[in-house]
Amino acid sequence: MALRRIDTHIHIVPDFYANAAIEAGAGPTRGAYPDWSPDLHLQVMDANDIQFAVNSVVPGVHFLAPGAAKEMARRCNEFASEVAAAHPDRFGNFALVPMHNADYAIEEIRYALDHLGHDGVYMMSSYGDSYLGDAVYDPVLDELNQREAVVFIHPFNSAQQLPGSGHKTALPYPAFMVEYPFDTTRMAAHLLFSGATKRFPKIKFILAHAGGTLPYLAWRLFACQMVSPKFPAWTYEEIKKGLGDFWYDTAL
């Protein structure tokens, strides 16, 4: 039997989205998105023995104001749904969620999952200075937990990718090179030690890029409580179980 590869880390690039991101100064570091169309998408899949792709639109809509982000998320999700409807045996979708506002996010989750039939939700590891696991996102995670939803998390570097960010560093390297795996690591550790994975145990979190550096840091996560008495006191077995509860893609 031939291997049936399912790619959960593959992106679509609608023209209207790419134009909006570039206009806002939130486009790719290289200055332009790659050429994209459903046909090119399928060609890439066929060339790599990918039978099915669960598509997402990266890097989300946080570069827009809340109202515009809500509208863009809806437009992207409906576009993705049309693409999948034309190729139901090849494409599924992770819904794009506007995370500025919990009510907006929950509204879009319900629309995308219940009406459009998306397979799960896409989120970024961080939004501005806040990481998934912060209490501000609890209403959204509670909605996803009730649904036992699949949540694909893609890294983000606010310092480089959000226009007007005040957290620039002197390092010239693009976020893709090192920051993406590191940001996934920060977010996953925060999901664990903020208690979010225990509060919302029914969410199936998929970590991009093989979990970043997380697999190499299990012992250090445990040892941190020896250095900082205020750190949550988890046993090594609890930490290993927590890391084992995540799903890891292999796109690194």
CSV table of C-alpha atoms in Angstrom, one decimal:
chain,number,residue,atom,x,y,z
A,1,MET,CA,0.0,0.0,0.0
A,2,ALA,CA,1.3,3.4,-0.9
A,3,LEU,CA,2.1,5.9,1.8
A,4,ARG,CA,-0.8,8.4,2.2
A,5,ARG,CA,0.8,11.6,3.3
A,6,ILE,CA,-1.4,14.2,5.0
A,7,ASP,CA,0.1,17.7,5.1
A,8,THR,CA,-1.2,19.9,7.9
A,9,HIS,CA,1.4,22.6,7.3
A,10,ILE,CA,0.7,24.0,3.9
A,11,HIS,CA,-0.5,27.4,3.0
A,12,ILE,CA,-2.8,29.0,0.5
A,13,VAL,CA,-2.1,32.6,-0.7
A,14,PRO,CA,-5.2,34.4,-1.9
A,15,ASP,CA,-4.3,37.5,-4.0
A,16,PHE,CA,-6.5,39.8,-1.9
A,17,TYR,CA,-4.8,38.6,1.3
A,18,ALA,CA,-1.3,39.0,-0.1
A,19,ASN,CA,-2.0,42.5,-1.3
A,20,ALA,CA,-3.4,43.5,2.0
A,21,ALA,CA,-0.5,42.1,4.0
A,22,ILE,CA,2.1,43.8,1.7
A,23,GLU,CA,0.2,47.1,1.8
A,24,ALA,CA,0.2,47.0,5.6
A,25,GLY,CA,4.0,46.2,5.7
A,26,ALA,CA,3.4,42.7,7.1
A,27,GLY,CA,4.4,40.7,4.0
A,28,PRO,CA,7.2,38.2,3.7
A,29,THR,CA,10.8,39.2,4.6
A,30,ARG,CA,11.7,38.7,0.9
A,31,GLY,CA,9.1,41.3,-0.1
A,32,ALA,CA,6.7,39.1,-2.0
A,33,TYR,CA,4.6,36.0,-1.7
A,34,PRO,CA,5.4,33.0,-4.0
A,35,ASP,CA,3.1,32.4,-6.9
A,36,TRP,CA,0.1,30.5,-5.9
A,37,SER,CA,-3.0,28.9,-7.4
A,38,PRO,CA,-4.9,25.7,-6.7
A,39,ASP,CA,-3.3,24.1,-9.7
A,40,LEU,CA,0.2,25.0,-8.5
A,41,HIS,CA,-0.8,23.8,-5.1
A,42,LEU,CA,-1.8,20.4,-6.5
A,43,GLN,CA,1.4,20.1,-8.5
A,44,VAL,CA,3.5,20.6,-5.4
A,45,MET,CA,1.5,18.0,-3.6
A,46,ASP,CA,1.7,15.5,-6.4
A,47,ALA,CA,5.5,16.0,-6.7
A,48,ASN,CA,5.9,15.2,-3.0
A,49,ASP,CA,3.4,12.3,-2.7
A,50,ILE,CA,1.0,14.3,-0.6
A,51,GLN,CA,-2.5,12.9,-0.9
A,52,PHE,CA,-4.3,15.4,1.2
A,53,ALA,CA,-3.6,18.9,2.5
A,54,VAL,CA,-5.2,20.8,5.3
A,55,ASN,CA,-4.6,24.4,4.2
A,56,SER,CA,-4.1,27.6,6.2
A,57,VAL,CA,-3.5,31.3,5.6
A,58,VAL,CA,-0.3,32.5,7.3
A,59,PRO,CA,0.5,34.9,9.1
A,60,GLY,CA,-3.1,35.5,10.0
A,61,VAL,CA,-4.8,38.9,10.3
A,62,HIS,CA,-3.3,40.5,13.3
A,63,PHE,CA,-1.6,43.2,11.2
A,64,LEU,CA,-5.1,44.7,10.6
A,65,ALA,CA,-7.3,46.7,12.9
A,66,PRO,CA,-9.9,44.5,14.7
A,67,GLY,CA,-12.9,45.2,12.4
A,68,ALA,CA,-10.8,44.8,9.2
A,69,ALA,CA,-9.2,41.6,10.7
A,70,LYS,CA,-12.7,40.2,11.3
A,71,GLU,CA,-13.7,40.9,7.7
A,72,MET,CA,-10.4,39.5,6.2
A,73,ALA,CA,-10.7,36.3,8.3
A,74,ARG,CA,-14.2,35.7,7.0
A,75,ARG,CA,-13.1,36.4,3.4
A,76,CYS,CA,-10.1,34.0,3.7
A,77,ASN,CA,-12.2,31.2,5.2
A,78,GLU,CA,-14.9,31.5,2.6
A,79,PHE,CA,-12.2,31.5,-0.2
A,80,ALA,CA,-10.5,28.5,1.4
A,81,SER,CA,-13.9,26.7,1.5
A,82,GLU,CA,-14.4,27.3,-2.2
A,83,VAL,CA,-11.0,25.9,-3.0
A,84,ALA,CA,-11.7,22.8,-0.9
A,85,ALA,CA,-15.1,22.3,-2.4
A,86,ALA,CA,-13.6,22.2,-5.9
A,87,HIS,CA,-11.1,19.5,-4.8
A,88,PRO,CA,-12.8,17.7,-1.8
A,89,ASP,CA,-10.5,14.6,-2.1
A,90,ARG,CA,-7.4,16.8,-1.8
A,91,PHE,CA,-8.0,19.8,0.4
A,92,GLY,CA,-9.3,20.5,3.9
A,93,ASN,CA,-8.9,23.7,5.9
A,94,PHE,CA,-7.8,25.2,9.2
A,95,ALA,CA,-9.9,28.3,9.9
A,96,LEU,CA,-8.3,31.7,10.2
A,97,VAL,CA,-9.4,33.3,13.5
A,98,PRO,CA,-9.3,37.1,14.3
A,99,MET,CA,-7.8,37.1,17.8
A,100,HIS,CA,-8.0,40.8,18.6
A,101,ASN,CA,-11.3,40.2,20.2
A,102,ALA,CA,-12.6,37.0,21.8
A,103,ASP,CA,-16.2,37.5,20.6
A,104,TYR,CA,-15.0,38.0,17.0
A,105,ALA,CA,-12.8,34.9,17.3
A,106,ILE,CA,-15.6,32.7,18.7
A,107,GLU,CA,-18.0,33.9,16.1
A,108,GLU,CA,-15.6,33.0,13.3
A,109,ILE,CA,-14.8,29.6,14.9
A,110,ARG,CA,-18.5,28.7,14.9
A,111,TYR,CA,-19.0,30.0,11.4
A,112,ALA,CA,-16.0,28.2,9.9
A,113,LEU,CA,-16.5,24.9,11.7
A,114,ASP,CA,-20.3,24.7,11.7
A,115,HIS,CA,-21.2,26.4,8.4
A,116,LEU,CA,-18.1,26.0,6.2
A,117,GLY,CA,-17.1,22.6,7.6
A,118,HIS,CA,-13.5,23.4,8.3
A,119,ASP,CA,-11.4,20.7,9.9
A,120,GLY,CA,-10.0,22.8,12.7
A,121,VAL,CA,-8.5,26.2,13.5
A,122,TYR,CA,-5.2,27.9,12.8
A,123,MET,CA,-3.6,30.2,15.4
A,124,MET,CA,-0.3,31.9,15.8
A,125,SER,CA,2.0,31.2,18.7
A,126,SER,CA,1.8,34.9,19.8
A,127,TYR,CA,-0.1,38.0,19.2
A,128,GLY,CA,1.8,41.2,20.0
A,129,ASP,CA,3.2,40.5,23.5
A,130,SER,CA,0.8,37.8,24.4
A,131,TYR,CA,1.3,34.1,23.9
A,132,LEU,CA,-1.3,31.3,23.7
A,133,GLY,CA,-1.8,30.2,27.3
A,134,ASP,CA,-2.4,33.8,28.5
A,135,ALA,CA,-5.7,34.1,30.4
A,136,VAL,CA,-6.9,36.6,27.8
A,137,TYR,CA,-7.4,33.7,25.3
A,138,ASP,CA,-9.2,31.5,27.7
A,139,PRO,CA,-12.7,32.2,26.3
A,140,VAL,CA,-11.5,31.2,22.8
A,141,LEU,CA,-9.7,28.1,24.1
A,142,ASP,CA,-12.8,27.1,26.1
A,143,GLU,CA,-14.9,27.2,22.9
A,144,LEU,CA,-12.3,25.0,21.1
A,145,ASN,CA,-12.1,22.7,24.1
A,146,GLN,CA,-15.9,22.1,24.1
A,147,ARG,CA,-15.6,21.2,20.5
A,148,GLU,CA,-12.6,18.9,21.0
A,149,ALA,CA,-11.1,20.9,18.1
A,150,VAL,CA,-7.8,20.4,16.3
A,151,VAL,CA,-5.7,23.6,16.5
A,152,PHE,CA,-2.7,24.0,14.3
A,153,ILE,CA,-0.3,26.6,15.7
A,154,HIS,CA,2.2,28.4,13.5
A,155,PRO,CA,5.0,30.5,14.9
A,156,PHE,CA,5.1,34.3,14.6
A,157,ASN,CA,7.6,37.0,15.3
A,158,SER,CA,5.8,40.1,16.3
A,159,ALA,CA,9.1,42.2,16.4
A,160,GLN,CA,9.7,41.6,12.7
A,161,GLN,CA,6.2,41.0,11.3
A,162,LEU,CA,3.9,43.4,13.0
A,163,PRO,CA,4.1,47.0,11.6
A,164,GLY,CA,5.1,49.5,14.2
A,165,SER,CA,6.4,46.9,16.7
A,166,GLY,CA,8.7,48.4,19.3
A,167,HIS,CA,10.6,45.2,20.0
A,168,LYS,CA,13.1,45.2,17.2
A,169,THR,CA,16.5,43.6,17.7
A,170,ALA,CA,19.8,44.4,16.1
A,171,LEU,CA,20.0,41.0,14.6
A,172,PRO,CA,19.4,41.1,10.9
A,173,TYR,CA,18.3,37.5,10.4
A,174,PRO,CA,14.8,36.8,9.0
A,175,ALA,CA,12.3,35.2,11.4
A,176,PHE,CA,12.1,32.1,9.3
A,177,MET,CA,15.8,31.3,10.0
A,178,VAL,CA,15.7,30.9,13.8
A,179,GLU,CA,12.9,32.8,15.4
A,180,TYR,CA,10.0,30.5,14.2
A,181,PRO,CA,11.3,27.4,16.0
A,182,PHE,CA,12.1,29.4,19.1
A,183,ASP,CA,8.7,31.1,19.2
A,184,THR,CA,7.0,27.7,18.9
A,185,THR,CA,9.1,26.6,21.9
A,186,ARG,CA,8.2,29.6,24.0
A,187,MET,CA,4.5,29.2,23.2
A,188,ALA,CA,4.4,25.5,23.9
A,189,ALA,CA,6.2,25.9,27.3
A,190,HIS,CA,3.8,28.6,28.2
A,191,LEU,CA,0.8,26.5,27.2
A,192,LEU,CA,2.1,23.9,29.7
A,193,PHE,CA,3.2,26.0,32.6
A,194,SER,CA,0.3,28.5,32.4
A,195,GLY,CA,-1.9,25.5,33.0
A,196,ALA,CA,-3.8,25.9,29.7
A,197,THR,CA,-3.3,22.4,28.5
A,198,LYS,CA,-4.8,21.2,31.8
A,199,ARG,CA,-7.7,23.6,31.7
A,200,PHE,CA,-8.4,22.7,28.1
A,201,PRO,CA,-7.4,19.1,27.8
A,202,LYS,CA,-9.6,18.2,24.8
A,203,ILE,CA,-7.9,20.5,22.3
A,204,LYS,CA,-5.6,18.7,20.0
A,205,PHE,CA,-2.7,21.1,19.5
A,206,ILE,CA,-0.4,20.6,16.5
A,207,LEU,CA,2.9,22.3,16.8
A,208,ALA,CA,4.6,23.5,13.6
A,209,HIS,CA,8.2,22.7,12.8
A,210,ALA,CA,8.5,19.5,14.9
A,211,GLY,CA,7.9,21.6,18.0
A,212,GLY,CA,10.8,23.9,17.5
A,213,THR,CA,13.5,23.2,20.1
A,214,LEU,CA,11.0,21.8,22.6
A,215,PRO,CA,12.0,18.1,22.2
A,216,TYR,CA,15.6,19.1,23.2
A,217,LEU,CA,14.5,21.0,26.3
A,218,ALA,CA,12.4,18.5,28.3
A,219,TRP,CA,15.0,18.2,31.1
A,220,ARG,CA,15.6,21.9,31.3
A,221,LEU,CA,11.8,22.5,31.7
A,222,PHE,CA,11.9,20.2,34.7
A,223,ALA,CA,15.2,21.7,36.1
A,224,CYS,CA,13.9,25.2,36.0
A,225,GLN,CA,12.1,24.8,39.2
A,226,MET,CA,15.4,24.1,40.9
A,227,VAL,CA,16.6,27.5,39.8
A,228,SER,CA,13.4,29.5,40.3
A,229,PRO,CA,11.4,28.6,43.4
A,230,LYS,CA,8.4,30.4,42.0
A,231,PHE,CA,8.3,28.1,38.9
A,232,PRO,CA,5.4,25.6,38.8
A,233,ALA,CA,6.5,22.4,40.5
A,234,TRP,CA,6.0,19.7,37.8
A,235,THR,CA,7.5,16.2,38.1
A,236,TYR,CA,9.6,15.1,35.1
A,237,GLU,CA,6.9,12.5,34.3
A,238,GLU,CA,4.3,15.2,34.2
A,239,ILE,CA,6.4,17.3,31.8
A,240,LYS,CA,7.0,14.3,29.6
A,241,LYS,CA,3.3,13.6,29.5
A,242,GLY,CA,2.6,17.2,28.7
A,243,LEU,CA,5.0,17.2,25.8
A,244,GLY,CA,3.6,13.9,24.7
A,245,ASP,CA,0.1,15.4,24.5
A,246,PHE,CA,1.0,17.7,21.7
A,247,TRP,CA,1.0,16.6,18.1
A,248,TYR,CA,4.2,17.5,16.1
A,249,ASP,CA,4.4,18.1,12.4
A,250,THR,CA,7.6,17.2,10.6
A,251,ALA,CA,7.9,20.3,8.4
A,252,LEU,CA,11.3,21.5,9.6
